[in-house]
mmCIF file of C-alpha atoms in Angstrom:
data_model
loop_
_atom_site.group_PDB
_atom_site.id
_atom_site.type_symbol
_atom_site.label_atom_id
_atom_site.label_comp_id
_atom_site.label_asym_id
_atom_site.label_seq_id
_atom_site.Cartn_x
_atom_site.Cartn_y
_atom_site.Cartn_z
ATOM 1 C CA UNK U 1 -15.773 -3.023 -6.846
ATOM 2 C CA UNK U 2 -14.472 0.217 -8.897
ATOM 3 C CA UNK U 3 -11.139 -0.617 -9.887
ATOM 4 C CA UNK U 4 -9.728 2.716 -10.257
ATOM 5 C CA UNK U 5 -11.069 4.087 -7.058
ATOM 6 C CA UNK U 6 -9.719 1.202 -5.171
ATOM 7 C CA UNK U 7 -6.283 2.039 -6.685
ATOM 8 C CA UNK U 8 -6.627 5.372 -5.819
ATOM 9 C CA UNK U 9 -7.307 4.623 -2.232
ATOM 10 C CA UNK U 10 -4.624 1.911 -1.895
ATOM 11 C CA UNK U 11 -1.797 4.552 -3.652
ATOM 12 C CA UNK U 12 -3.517 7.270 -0.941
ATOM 13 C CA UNK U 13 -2.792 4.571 1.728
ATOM 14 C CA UNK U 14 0.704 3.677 0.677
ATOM 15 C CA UNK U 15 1.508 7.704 0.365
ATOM 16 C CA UNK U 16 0.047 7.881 4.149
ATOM 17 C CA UNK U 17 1.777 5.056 5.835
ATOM 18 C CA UNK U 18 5.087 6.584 3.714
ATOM 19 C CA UNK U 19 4.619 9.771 5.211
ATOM 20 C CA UNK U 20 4.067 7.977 9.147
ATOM 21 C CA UNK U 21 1.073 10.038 9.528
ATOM 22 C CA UNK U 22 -1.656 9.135 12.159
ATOM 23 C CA UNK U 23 -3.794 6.297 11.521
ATOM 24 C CA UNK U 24 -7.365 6.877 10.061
ATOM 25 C CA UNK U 25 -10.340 4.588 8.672
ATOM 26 C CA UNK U 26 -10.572 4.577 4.779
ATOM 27 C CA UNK U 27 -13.501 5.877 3.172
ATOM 28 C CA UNK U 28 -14.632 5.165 -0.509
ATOM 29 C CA UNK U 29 -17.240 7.833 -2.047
ATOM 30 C CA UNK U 30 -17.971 8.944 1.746
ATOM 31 C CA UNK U 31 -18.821 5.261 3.196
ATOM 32 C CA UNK U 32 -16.526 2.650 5.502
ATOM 33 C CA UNK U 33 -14.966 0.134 2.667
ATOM 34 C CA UNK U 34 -15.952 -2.894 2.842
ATOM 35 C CA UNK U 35 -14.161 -6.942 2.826
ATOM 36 C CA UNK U 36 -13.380 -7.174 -0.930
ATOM 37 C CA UNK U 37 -12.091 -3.591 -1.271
ATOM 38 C CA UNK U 38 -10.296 -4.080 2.053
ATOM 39 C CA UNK U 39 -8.291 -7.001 0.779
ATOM 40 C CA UNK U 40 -7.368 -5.742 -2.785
ATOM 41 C CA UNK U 41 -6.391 -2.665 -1.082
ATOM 42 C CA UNK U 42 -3.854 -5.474 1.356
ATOM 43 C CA UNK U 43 -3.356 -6.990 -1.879
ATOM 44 C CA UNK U 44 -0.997 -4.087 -3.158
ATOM 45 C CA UNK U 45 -0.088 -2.846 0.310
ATOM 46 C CA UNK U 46 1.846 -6.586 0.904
ATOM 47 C CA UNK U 47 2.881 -6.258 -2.952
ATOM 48 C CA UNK U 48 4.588 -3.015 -2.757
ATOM 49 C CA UNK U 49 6.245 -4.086 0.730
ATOM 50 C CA UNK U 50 7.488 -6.926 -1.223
ATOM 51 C CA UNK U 51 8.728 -4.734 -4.107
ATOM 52 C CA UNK U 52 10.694 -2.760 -1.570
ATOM 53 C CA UNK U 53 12.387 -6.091 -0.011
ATOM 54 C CA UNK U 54 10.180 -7.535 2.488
ATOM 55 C CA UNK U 55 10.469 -10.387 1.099
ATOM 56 C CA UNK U 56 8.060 -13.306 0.374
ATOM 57 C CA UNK U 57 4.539 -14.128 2.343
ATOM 58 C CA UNK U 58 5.829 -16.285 5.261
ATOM 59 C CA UNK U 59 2.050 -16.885 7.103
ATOM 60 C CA UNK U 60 -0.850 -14.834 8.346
ATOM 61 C CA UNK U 61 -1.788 -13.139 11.211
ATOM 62 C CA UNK U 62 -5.468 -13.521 12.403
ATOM 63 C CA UNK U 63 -6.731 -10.063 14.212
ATOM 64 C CA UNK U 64 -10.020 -9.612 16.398
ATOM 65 C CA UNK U 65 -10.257 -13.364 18.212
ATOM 66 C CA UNK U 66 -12.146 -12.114 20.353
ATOM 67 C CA UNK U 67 -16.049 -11.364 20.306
ATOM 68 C CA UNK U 68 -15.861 -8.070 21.865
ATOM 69 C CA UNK U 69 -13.049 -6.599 19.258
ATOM 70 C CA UNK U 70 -15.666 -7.768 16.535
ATOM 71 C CA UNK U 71 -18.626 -6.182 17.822
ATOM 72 C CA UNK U 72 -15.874 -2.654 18.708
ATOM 73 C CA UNK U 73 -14.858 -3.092 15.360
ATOM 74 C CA UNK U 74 -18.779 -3.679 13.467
ATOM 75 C CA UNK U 75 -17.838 -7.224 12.405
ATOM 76 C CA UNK U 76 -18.573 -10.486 12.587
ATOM 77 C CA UNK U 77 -15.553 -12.396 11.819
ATOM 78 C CA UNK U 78 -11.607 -11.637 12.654
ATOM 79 C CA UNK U 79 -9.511 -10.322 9.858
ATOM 80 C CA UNK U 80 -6.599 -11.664 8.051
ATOM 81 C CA UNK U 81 -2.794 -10.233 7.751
ATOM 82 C CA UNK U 82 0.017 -11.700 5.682
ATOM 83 C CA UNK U 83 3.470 -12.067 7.198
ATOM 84 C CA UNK U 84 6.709 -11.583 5.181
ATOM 85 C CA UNK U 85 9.931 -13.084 5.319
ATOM 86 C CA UNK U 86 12.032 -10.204 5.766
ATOM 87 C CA UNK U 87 9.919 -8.970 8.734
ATOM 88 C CA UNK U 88 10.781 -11.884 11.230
ATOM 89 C CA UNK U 89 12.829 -11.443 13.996
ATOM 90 C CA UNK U 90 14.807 -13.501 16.240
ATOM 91 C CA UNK U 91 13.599 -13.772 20.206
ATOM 92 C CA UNK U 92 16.141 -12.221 21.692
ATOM 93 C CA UNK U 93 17.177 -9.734 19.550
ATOM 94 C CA UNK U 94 16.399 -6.178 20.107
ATOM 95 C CA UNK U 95 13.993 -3.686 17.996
ATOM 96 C CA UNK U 96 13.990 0.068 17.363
ATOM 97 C CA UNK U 97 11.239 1.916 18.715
ATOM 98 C CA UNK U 98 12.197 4.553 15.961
ATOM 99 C CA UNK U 99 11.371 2.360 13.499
ATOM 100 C CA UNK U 100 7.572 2.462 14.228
ATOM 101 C CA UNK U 101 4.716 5.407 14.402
ATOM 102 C CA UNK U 102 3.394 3.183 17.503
ATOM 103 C CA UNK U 103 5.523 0.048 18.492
ATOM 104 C CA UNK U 104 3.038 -2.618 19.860
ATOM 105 C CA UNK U 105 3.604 -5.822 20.556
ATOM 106 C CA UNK U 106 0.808 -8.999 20.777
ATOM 107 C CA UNK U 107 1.112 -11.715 22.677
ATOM 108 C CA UNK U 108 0.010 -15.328 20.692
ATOM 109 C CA UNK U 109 0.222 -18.943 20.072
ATOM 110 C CA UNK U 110 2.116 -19.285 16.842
ATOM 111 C CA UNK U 111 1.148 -22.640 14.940
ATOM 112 C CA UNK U 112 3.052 -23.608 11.688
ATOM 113 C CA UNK U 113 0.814 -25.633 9.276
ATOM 114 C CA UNK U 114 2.586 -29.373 7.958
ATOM 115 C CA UNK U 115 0.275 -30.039 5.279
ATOM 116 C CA UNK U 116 -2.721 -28.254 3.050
ATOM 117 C CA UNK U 117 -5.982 -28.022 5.302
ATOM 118 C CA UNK U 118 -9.127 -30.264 4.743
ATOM 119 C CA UNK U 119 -12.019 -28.740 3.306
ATOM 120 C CA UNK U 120 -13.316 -26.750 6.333
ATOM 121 C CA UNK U 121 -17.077 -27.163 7.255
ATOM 122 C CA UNK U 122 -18.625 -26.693 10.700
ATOM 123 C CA UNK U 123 -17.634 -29.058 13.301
ATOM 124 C CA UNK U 124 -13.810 -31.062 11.671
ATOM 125 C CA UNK U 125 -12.011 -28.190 13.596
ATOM 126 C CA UNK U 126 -9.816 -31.581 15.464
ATOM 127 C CA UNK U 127 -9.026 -32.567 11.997
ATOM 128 C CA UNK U 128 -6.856 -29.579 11.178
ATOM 129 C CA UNK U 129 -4.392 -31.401 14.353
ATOM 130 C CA UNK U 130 -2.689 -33.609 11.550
ATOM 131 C CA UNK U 131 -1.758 -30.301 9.430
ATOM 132 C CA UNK U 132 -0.028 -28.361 12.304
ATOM 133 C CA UNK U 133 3.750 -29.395 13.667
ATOM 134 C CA UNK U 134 4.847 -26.653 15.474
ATOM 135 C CA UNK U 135 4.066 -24.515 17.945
ATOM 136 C CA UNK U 136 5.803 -21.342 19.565
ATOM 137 C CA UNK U 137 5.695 -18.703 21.940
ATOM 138 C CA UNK U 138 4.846 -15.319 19.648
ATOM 139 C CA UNK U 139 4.755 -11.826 19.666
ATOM 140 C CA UNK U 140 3.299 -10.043 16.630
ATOM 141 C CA UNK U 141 4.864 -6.784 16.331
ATOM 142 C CA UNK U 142 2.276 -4.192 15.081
ATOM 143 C CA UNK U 143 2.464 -0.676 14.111
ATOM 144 C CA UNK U 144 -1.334 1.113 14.420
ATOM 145 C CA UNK U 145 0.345 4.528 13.315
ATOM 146 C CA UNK U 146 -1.029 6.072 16.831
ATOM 147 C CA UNK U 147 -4.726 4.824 15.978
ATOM 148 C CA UNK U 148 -7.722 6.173 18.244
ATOM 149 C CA UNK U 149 -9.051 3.399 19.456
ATOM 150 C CA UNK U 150 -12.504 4.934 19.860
ATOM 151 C CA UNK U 151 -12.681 5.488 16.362
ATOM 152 C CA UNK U 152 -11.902 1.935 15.015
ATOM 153 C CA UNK U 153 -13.029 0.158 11.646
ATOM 154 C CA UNK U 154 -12.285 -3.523 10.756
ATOM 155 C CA UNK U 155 -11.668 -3.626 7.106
ATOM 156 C CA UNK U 156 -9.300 -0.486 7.342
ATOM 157 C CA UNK U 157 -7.133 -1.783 10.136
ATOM 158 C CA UNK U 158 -7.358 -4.829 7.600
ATOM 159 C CA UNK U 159 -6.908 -3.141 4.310
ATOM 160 C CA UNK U 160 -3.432 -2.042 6.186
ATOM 161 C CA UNK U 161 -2.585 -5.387 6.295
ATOM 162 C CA UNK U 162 -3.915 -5.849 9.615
ATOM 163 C CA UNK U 163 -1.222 -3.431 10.776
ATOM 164 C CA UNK U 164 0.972 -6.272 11.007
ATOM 165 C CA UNK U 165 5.013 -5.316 11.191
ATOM 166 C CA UNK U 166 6.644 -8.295 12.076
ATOM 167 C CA UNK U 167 6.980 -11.696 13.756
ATOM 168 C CA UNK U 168 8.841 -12.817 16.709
ATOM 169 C CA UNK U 169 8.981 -16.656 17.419
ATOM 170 C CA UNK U 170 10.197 -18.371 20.731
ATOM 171 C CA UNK U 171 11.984 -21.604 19.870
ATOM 172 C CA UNK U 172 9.286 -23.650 18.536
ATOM 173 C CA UNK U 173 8.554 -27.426 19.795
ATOM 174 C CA UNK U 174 6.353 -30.470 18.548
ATOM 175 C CA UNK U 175 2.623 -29.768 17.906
ATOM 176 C CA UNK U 176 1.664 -32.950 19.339
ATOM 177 C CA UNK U 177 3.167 -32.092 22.630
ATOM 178 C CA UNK U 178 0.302 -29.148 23.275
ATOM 179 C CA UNK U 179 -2.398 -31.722 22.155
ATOM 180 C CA UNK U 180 -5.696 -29.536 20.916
ATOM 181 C CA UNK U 181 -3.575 -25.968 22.018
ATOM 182 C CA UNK U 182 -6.405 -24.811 24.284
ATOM 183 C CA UNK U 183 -6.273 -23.557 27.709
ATOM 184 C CA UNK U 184 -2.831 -22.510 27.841
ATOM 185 C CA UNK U 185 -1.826 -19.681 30.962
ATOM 186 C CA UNK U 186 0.177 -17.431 29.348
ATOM 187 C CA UNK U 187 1.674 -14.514 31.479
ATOM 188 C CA UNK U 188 3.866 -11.191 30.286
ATOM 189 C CA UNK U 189 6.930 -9.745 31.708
ATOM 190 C CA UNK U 190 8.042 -6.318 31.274
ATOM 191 C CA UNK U 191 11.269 -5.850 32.698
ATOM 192 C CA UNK U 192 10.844 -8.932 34.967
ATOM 193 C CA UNK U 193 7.425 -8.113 36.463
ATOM 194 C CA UNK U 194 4.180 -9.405 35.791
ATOM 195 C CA UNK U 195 1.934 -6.932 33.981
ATOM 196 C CA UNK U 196 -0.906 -9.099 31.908
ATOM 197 C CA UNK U 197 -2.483 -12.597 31.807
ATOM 198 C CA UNK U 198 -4.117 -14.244 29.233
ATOM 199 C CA UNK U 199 -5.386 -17.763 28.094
ATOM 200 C CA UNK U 200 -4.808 -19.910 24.331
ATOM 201 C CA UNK U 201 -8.592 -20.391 24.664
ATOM 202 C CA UNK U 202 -9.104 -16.716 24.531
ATOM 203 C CA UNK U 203 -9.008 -16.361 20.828
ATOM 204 C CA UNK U 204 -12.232 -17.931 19.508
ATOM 205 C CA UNK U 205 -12.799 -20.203 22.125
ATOM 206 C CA UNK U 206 -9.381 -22.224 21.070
ATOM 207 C CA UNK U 207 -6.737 -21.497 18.345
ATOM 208 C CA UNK U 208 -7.790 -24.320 16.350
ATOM 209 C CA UNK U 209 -10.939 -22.281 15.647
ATOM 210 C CA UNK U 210 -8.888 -19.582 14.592
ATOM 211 C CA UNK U 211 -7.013 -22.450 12.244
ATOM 212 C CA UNK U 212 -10.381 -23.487 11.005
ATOM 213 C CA UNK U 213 -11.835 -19.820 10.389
ATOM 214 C CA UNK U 214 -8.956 -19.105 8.112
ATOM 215 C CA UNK U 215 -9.166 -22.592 5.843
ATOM 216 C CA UNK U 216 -12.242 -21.432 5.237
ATOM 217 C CA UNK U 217 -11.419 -18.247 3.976
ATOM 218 C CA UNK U 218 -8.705 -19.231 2.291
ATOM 219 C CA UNK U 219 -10.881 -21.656 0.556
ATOM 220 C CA UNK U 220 -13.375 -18.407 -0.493
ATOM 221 C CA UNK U 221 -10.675 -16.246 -1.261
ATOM 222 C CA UNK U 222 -8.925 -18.410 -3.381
ATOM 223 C CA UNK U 223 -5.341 -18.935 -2.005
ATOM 224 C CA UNK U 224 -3.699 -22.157 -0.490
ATOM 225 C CA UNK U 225 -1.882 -22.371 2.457
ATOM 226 C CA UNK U 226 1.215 -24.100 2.369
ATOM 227 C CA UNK U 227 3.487 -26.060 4.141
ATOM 228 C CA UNK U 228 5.812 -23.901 6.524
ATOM 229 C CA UNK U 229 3.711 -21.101 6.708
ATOM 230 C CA UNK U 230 3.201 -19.818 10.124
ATOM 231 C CA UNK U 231 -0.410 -18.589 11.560
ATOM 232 C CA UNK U 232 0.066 -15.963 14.927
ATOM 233 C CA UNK U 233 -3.643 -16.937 16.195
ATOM 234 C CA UNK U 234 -4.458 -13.925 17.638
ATOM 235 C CA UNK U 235 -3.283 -12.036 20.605
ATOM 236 C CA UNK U 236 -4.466 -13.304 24.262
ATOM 237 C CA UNK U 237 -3.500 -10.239 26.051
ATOM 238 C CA UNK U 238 -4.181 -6.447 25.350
ATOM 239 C CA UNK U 239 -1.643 -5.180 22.989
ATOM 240 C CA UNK U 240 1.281 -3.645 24.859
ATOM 241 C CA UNK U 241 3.422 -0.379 23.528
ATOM 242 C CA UNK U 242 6.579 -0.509 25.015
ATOM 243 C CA UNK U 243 9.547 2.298 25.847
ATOM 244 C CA UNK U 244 12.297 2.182 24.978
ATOM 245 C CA UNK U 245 14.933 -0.221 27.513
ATOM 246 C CA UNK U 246 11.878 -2.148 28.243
ATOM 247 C CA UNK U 247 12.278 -5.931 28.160
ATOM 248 C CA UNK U 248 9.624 -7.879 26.815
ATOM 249 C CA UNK U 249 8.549 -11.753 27.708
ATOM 250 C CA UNK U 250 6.040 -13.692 27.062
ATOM 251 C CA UNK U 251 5.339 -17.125 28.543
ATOM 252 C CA UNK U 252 2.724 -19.680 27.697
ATOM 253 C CA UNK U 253 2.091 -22.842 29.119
ATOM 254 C CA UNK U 254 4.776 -25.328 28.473
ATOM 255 C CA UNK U 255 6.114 -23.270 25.653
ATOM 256 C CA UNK U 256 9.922 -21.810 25.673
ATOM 257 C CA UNK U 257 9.555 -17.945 26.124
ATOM 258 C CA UNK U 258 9.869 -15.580 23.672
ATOM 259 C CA UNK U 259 11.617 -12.037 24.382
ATOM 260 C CA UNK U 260 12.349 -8.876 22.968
ATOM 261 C CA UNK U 261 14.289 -5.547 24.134
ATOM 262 C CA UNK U 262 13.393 -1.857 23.110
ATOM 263 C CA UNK U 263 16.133 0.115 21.883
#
């Protein structure tokens, strides 16, 4: 990795999503960046958001569950997002459209993790059931800065820190209550009807696979995960943008809702 051109591109980055311009992938002497360039780049993108009162890293958010994002998106694995304090916001509160380029919202299983993860190999997924108690109805808020989808690439959405903007949490319950967390109907409401379905076992064949895939790369990247940090495991319905005086809800399974108005 060049050190200064990686600065260069994160400060270019920074100065872009400052400015609220329209989304577009990175490119580093000509060529799409690739995973360890992406995450320094995250690295100071989550620092400087922290610098400007964000506050400290709260959880992650795990993007592209799903096998048909990766192969969109030219990779093989989801990507990672870190989630700050000072971005969470309370179901039932309202945000403002204004304060996005694009205002999406993604709806997920959010699973907080109890205690530091066993080392992750192939196959102990059911052991990670003993570091997880709680579980919530979420919606990741997301900003893609009016992306064209057609024109996708993985490690900049990720270098962007995963365009992640914010968490909402429904009231949370006991882990133990959902069991393993798969097969969960979940179902979202915009302004009382029915527009989407989706299913927990839509993100890597179960969330706990999602839990697994990022022990493991916390375990190559370095970093712990810690008690009371929250994972959104990836979003089981299309991502939604919603107008303003919409009301958002999203149900799943046995979970209390979580909801959100547009102002």
């Amino acid at each position: 990795m060049d050190t200064a051109k990686t600065n260069a591109l994160a400060a270019q980055l920074l100065a872009d999503m400052g400015a609220r311009t329209k989304y577009k992938p990175l490119r580093l002497d000509g060529a799409t960046i690739d995973a360890d360039t992406a995450y320094e780049v995250q690295r100071q993108v989550v620092q400087h958001a922290q610098q400007a009162g964000a506050g400290q890293v709260a959880g992650y958010k795990i993007g592209l569950t799903s096998g048909a994002m990766q192969r969109f998106c030219g990779v093989d694995e989801p990507i990672l997002g870190r989630l700050l304090t000072g971005r969470q916001v309370q179901s039932g509160t309202t945000v403002r459209r204004a304060d996005f380029v694009r205002l999406g919202l993604e709806s997920e299983l959010a699973l907080r993790i109890a205690k530091p993860f066993p080392a992750m190999r192939d196959g102990n997924v059911f052991a990670l059931l003993e570091c997880i108690d709680q579980a919530a109805a979420a919606f990741e808020i997301v900003d893609d800065r009016d992306a064209d989808y057609s024109s996708l690439d993985a490690y900049s959405i990720a270098a962007e820190n995963s365009w992640n903007a914010g968490m909402i949490l429904g009231p949370p319950i006991s882990a133990r209550e959902l069991g393993s967390f798969g097969n969960l109907q979940g179902r979202l409401l915009i302004n009382g009807a029915e527009v989407a379905q989706g299913n927990s076992s839509d993100v890597l064949g179960s969330p706990l696979n999602v839990m697994a895939w990022l022990g493991r790369f916390a375990q190559r990247a370095g970093f712990s995960l810690e008690p009371g940090q929250w994972v959104l495991t990836g979003s089981m319905i299309a991502t939604k943008f919603p107008a303003v005086g919409d009301r958002v809800r999203f149900e799943l399974g046995s979970l209390p809702p979580v909801e959100i108005s547009v102002v």
